[in-house]
Coordinates of C-alpha atoms in Angstrom, one line a residue:
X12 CA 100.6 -48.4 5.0
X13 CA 98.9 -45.8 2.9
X14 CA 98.6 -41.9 4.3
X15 CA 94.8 -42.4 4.7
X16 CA 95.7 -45.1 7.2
X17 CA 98.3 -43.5 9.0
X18 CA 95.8 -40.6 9.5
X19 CA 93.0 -43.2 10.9
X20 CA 95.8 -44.8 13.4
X21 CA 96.4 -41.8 14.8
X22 CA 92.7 -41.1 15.3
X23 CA 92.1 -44.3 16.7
X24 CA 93.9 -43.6 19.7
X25 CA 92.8 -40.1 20.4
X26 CA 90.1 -40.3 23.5
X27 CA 88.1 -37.0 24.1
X28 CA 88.4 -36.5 27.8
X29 CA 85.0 -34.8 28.2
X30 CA 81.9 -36.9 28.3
X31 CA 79.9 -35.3 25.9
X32 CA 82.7 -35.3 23.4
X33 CA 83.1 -38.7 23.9
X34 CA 79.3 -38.7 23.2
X35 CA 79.8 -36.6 19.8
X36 CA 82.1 -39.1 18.3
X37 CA 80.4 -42.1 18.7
X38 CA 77.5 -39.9 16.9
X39 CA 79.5 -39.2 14.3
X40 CA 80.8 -42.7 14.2
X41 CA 76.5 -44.7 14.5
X42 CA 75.8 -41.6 11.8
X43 CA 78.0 -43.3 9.2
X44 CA 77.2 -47.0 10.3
X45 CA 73.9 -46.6 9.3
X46 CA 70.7 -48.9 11.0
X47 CA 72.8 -52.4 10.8
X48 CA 75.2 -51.1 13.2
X49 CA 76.4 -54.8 14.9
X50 CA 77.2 -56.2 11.4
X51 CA 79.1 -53.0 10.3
X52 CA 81.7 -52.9 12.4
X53 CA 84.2 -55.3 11.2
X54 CA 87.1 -53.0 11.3
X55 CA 89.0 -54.4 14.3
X56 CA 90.8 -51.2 15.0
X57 CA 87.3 -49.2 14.9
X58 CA 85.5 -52.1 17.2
X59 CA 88.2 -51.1 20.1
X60 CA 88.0 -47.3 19.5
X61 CA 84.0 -47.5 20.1
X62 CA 84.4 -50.2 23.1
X63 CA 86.6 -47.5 24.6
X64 CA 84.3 -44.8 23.5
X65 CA 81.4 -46.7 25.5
X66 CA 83.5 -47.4 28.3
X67 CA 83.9 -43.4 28.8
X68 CA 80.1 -43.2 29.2
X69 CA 79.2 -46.4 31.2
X70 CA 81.1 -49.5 32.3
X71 CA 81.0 -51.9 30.0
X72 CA 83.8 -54.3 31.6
X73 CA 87.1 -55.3 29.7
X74 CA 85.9 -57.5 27.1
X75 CA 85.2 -56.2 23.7
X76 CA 82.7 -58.9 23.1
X77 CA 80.1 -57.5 25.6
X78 CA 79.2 -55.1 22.6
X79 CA 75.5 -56.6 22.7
X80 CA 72.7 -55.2 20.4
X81 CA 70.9 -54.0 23.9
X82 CA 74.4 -52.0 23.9
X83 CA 73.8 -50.6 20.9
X84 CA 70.3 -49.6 20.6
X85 CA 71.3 -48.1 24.1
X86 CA 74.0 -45.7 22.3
X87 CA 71.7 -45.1 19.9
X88 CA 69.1 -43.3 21.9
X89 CA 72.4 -41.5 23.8
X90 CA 73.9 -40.2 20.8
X91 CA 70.1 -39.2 19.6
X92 CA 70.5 -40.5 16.1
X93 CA 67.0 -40.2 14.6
X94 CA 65.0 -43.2 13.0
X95 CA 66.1 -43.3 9.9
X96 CA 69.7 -42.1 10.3
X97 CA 69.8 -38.9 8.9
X98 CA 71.5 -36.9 11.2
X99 CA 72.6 -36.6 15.0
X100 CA 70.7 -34.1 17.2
X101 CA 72.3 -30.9 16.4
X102 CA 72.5 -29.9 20.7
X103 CA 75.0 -32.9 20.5
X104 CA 77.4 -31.1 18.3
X105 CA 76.9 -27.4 19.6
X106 CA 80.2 -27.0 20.7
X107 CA 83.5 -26.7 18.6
X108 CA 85.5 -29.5 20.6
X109 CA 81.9 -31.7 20.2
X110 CA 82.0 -30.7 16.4
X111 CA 86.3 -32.1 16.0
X112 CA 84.8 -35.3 18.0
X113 CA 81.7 -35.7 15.8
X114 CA 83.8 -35.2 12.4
X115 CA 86.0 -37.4 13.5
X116 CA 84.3 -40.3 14.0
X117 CA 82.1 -39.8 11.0
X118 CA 86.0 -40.0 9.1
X119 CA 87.1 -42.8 10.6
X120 CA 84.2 -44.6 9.4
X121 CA 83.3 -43.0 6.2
X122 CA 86.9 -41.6 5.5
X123 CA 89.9 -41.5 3.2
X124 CA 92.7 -38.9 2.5
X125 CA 94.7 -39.6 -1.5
X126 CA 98.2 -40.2 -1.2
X127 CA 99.5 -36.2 -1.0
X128 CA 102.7 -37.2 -2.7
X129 CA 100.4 -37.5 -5.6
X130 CA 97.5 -35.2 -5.3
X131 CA 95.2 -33.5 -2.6
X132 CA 91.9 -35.5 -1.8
X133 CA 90.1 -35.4 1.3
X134 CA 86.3 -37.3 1.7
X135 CA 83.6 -38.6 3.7
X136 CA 81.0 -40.7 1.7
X137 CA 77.6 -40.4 3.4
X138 CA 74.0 -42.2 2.9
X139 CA 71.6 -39.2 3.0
X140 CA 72.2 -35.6 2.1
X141 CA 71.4 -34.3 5.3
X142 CA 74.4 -36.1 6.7
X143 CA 76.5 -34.1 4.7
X144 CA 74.8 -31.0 5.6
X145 CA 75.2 -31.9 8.9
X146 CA 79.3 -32.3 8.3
X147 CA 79.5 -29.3 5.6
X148 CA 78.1 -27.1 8.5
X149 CA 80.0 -28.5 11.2
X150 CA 83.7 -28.2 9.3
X151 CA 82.7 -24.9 7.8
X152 CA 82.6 -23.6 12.1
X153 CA 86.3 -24.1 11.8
X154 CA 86.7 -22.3 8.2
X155 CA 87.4 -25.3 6.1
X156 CA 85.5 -25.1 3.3
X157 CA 84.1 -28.5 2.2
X158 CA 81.5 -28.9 -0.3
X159 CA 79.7 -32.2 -1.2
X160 CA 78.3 -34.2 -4.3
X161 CA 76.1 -36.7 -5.0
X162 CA 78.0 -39.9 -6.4
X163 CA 76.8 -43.1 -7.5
X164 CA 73.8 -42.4 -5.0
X165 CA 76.2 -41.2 -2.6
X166 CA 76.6 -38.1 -1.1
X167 CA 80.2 -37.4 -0.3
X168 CA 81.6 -34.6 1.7
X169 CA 85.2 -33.5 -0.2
X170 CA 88.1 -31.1 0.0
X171 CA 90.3 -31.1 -2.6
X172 CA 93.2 -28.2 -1.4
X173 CA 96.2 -29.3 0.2
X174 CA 96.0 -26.4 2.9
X175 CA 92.5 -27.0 4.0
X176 CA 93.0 -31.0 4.4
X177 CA 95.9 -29.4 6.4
X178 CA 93.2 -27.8 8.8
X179 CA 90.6 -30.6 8.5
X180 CA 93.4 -32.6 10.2
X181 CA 94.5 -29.9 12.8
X182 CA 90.4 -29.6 13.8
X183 CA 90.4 -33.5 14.0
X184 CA 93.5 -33.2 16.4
X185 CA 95.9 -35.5 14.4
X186 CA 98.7 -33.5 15.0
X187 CA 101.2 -35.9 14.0
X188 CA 99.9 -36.5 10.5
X189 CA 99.3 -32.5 10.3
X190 CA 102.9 -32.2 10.3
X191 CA 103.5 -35.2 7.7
X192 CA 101.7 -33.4 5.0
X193 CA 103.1 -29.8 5.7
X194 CA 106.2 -31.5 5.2
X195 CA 105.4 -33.0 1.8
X196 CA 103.8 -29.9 0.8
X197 CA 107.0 -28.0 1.6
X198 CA 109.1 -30.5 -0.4
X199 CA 106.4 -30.3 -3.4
X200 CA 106.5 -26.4 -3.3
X201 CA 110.1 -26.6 -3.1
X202 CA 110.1 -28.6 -6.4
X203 CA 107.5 -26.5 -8.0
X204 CA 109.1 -23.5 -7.8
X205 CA 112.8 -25.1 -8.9
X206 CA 110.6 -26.9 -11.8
X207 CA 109.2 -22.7 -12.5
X208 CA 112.5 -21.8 -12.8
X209 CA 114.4 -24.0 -14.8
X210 CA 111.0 -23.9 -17.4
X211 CA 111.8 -19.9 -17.4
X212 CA 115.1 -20.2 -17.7
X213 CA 115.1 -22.9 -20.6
X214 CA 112.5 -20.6 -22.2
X215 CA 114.8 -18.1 -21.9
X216 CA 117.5 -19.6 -23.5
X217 CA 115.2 -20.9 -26.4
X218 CA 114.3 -17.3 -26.9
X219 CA 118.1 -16.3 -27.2
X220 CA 119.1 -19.3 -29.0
X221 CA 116.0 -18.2 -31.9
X222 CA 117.3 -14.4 -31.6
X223 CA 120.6 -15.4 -32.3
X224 CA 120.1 -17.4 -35.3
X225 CA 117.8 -15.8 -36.7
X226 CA 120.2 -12.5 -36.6
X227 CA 123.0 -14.5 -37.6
X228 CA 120.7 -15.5 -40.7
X229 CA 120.4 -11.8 -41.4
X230 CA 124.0 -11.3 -41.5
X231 CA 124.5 -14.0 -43.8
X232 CA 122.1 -12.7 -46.4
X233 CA 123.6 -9.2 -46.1
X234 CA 126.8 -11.0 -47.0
X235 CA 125.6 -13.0 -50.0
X236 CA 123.3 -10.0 -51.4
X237 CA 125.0 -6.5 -50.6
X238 CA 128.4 -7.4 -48.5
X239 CA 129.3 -6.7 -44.8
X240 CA 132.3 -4.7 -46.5
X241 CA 129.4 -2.0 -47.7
X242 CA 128.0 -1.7 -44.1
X243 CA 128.6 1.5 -42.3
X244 CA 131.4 0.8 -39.9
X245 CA 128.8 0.4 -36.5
X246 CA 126.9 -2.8 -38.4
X247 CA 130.0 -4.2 -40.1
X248 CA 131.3 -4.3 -36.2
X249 CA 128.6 -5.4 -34.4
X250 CA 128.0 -8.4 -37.7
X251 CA 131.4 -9.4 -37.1
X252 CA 130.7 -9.8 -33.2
X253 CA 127.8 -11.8 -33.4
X254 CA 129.3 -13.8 -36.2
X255 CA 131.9 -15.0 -33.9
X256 CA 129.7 -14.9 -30.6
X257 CA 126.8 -16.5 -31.6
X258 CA 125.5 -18.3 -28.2
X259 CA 126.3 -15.2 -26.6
X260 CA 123.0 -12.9 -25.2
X261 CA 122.7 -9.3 -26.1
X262 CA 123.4 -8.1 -22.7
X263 CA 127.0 -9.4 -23.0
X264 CA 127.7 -9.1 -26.9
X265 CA 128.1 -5.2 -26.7
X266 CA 131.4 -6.0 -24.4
X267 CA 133.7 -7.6 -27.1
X268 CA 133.0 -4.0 -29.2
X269 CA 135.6 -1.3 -28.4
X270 CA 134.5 0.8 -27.4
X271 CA 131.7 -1.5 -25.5
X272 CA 128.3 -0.9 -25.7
X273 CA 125.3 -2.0 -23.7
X274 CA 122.3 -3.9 -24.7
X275 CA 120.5 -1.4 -25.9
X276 CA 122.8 -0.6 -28.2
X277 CA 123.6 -3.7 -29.6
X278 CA 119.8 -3.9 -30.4
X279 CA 119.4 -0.9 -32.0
X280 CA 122.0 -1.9 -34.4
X281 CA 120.7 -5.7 -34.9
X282 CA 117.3 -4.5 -35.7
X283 CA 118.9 -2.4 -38.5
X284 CA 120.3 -4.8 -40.0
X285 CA 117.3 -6.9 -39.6
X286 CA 115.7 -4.3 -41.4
X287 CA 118.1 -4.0 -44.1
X288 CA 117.7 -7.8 -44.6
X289 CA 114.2 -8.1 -44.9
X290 CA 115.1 -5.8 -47.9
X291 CA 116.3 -9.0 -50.0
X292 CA 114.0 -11.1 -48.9

């Protein structure tokens, strides 16, 4: 089973214990059905949640059948969806536990999460712009900032950072999947940073490894053209060091001179005989 429907299993069961925020997410759930609402349902999973959902608000009975298109155009004109669809009456979401009901229904119709183990991608495709305004608004009350775009004659609600799916989860209660994807982002953080490291490191090394054999070219063409014998007695030491250290980095090269030196020492003397071998080039 993907993340996406992990996240809408868990949803599914969650039942708002209040009445009007039982009301909220069947609004958010008719929103995204559209006007064919009896033929749209043919998520099994979804037809139970809004039985259920009904059953909070009037008694319905036990069978999941007795969803009858009276029972429908009933909901409708409870969850005051206007004509054409648009949007839910805004005194229906004015409270922040009526706002995590409302966005969750409109997601577990409308929908999907990527898999986080290969990128962050949260979404909820609506049919009208103003149904994304509506949503925008309403996740924006809990500081996650979603933005929307129109696709393909679509207008879909997104996030696209792994911390504020994090929150959009958290505001629609799925505590369970919350937890999931902090875990995977800990692990992918974790593997970031070693992946950092071991670049920096490498880089590091490549940046030594060049040094060295590019002074160790010097100290060749010294030889050939003037003769390390010729050197005054500081160079000829620290050529004769690096000639027989040549993997070794500056900061421990001064160590095999006696009396040692530290890096900056060893550099000073390098770059002079970098200079004096640019002389024959």
């Amino acid at each position: 089973m993907s993340f996406s429907k992990d996240v809408k299993e868990e949803l599914f069961s969650i039942i708002p214990k209040s009445r009007h925020c039982v009301i909220a997410e069947l609004a958010g759930i008719f929103l995204m059905l559209g006007n064919d609402i009896h033929k749209s349902i043919s998520d099994d999973a979804l037809l139970r949640k809004v039985f259920t959902l009904l059953n909070k608000t009037r008694n319905i009975g036990k069978d999941v059948t007795a969803l009858s298109a009276d029972v429908y155009l009933e909901t409708i004109k409870m969850v005051k969806l206007n004509k054409d669809c648009s949007k839910v009456n805004d005194l229906l979401i004015q409270q922040p536990c009526c706002k995590r009901s409302f966005i969750r229904g409109a997601f577990l119709v409308a929908g999907s999460i990527s898999d986080p183990n290969k990128g962050y991608h949260f979404e909820i495709v609506c049919n009208q712009e103003s149904q994304a305004v509506q949503l925008v608004k309403a996740m924006n009350v809990f500081e996650v900032e979603a933005k929307y775009v129109c696709r393909t004659g679509k207008y879909v609600v997104y996030l696209k950072e792994g911390a504020q799916i994090v929150e959009i989860l958290r505001v629609m209660e799925a505590a369970h999947s919350v937890m999931e994807l902090e875990n995977i982002r800990v692990v992918k953080e974790v593997r970031g940073t070693i992946n950092r490291k071991v670049n920096c490191e490498t880089a590091n090394i490549g940046k030594t490894v060049s040094a060295a054999v590019r002074q160790i070219e010097d100290i060749n063409l010294i030889e050939e053209r003037l003769g390390l014998d010729n050197l005054p007695q500081p160079l000829q030491e620290i050529a004769a060091v690096r000639l027989e250290y040549p993997d070794t980095p500056l900061g421990s090269l001064g160590q095999y001179l006696d009396p040692p030196i530290g890096k900056s020492g060893v550099n000073h003397r390098l770059k002079k005989l970098a200079k004096i071998a640019d002389e024959y080039r």
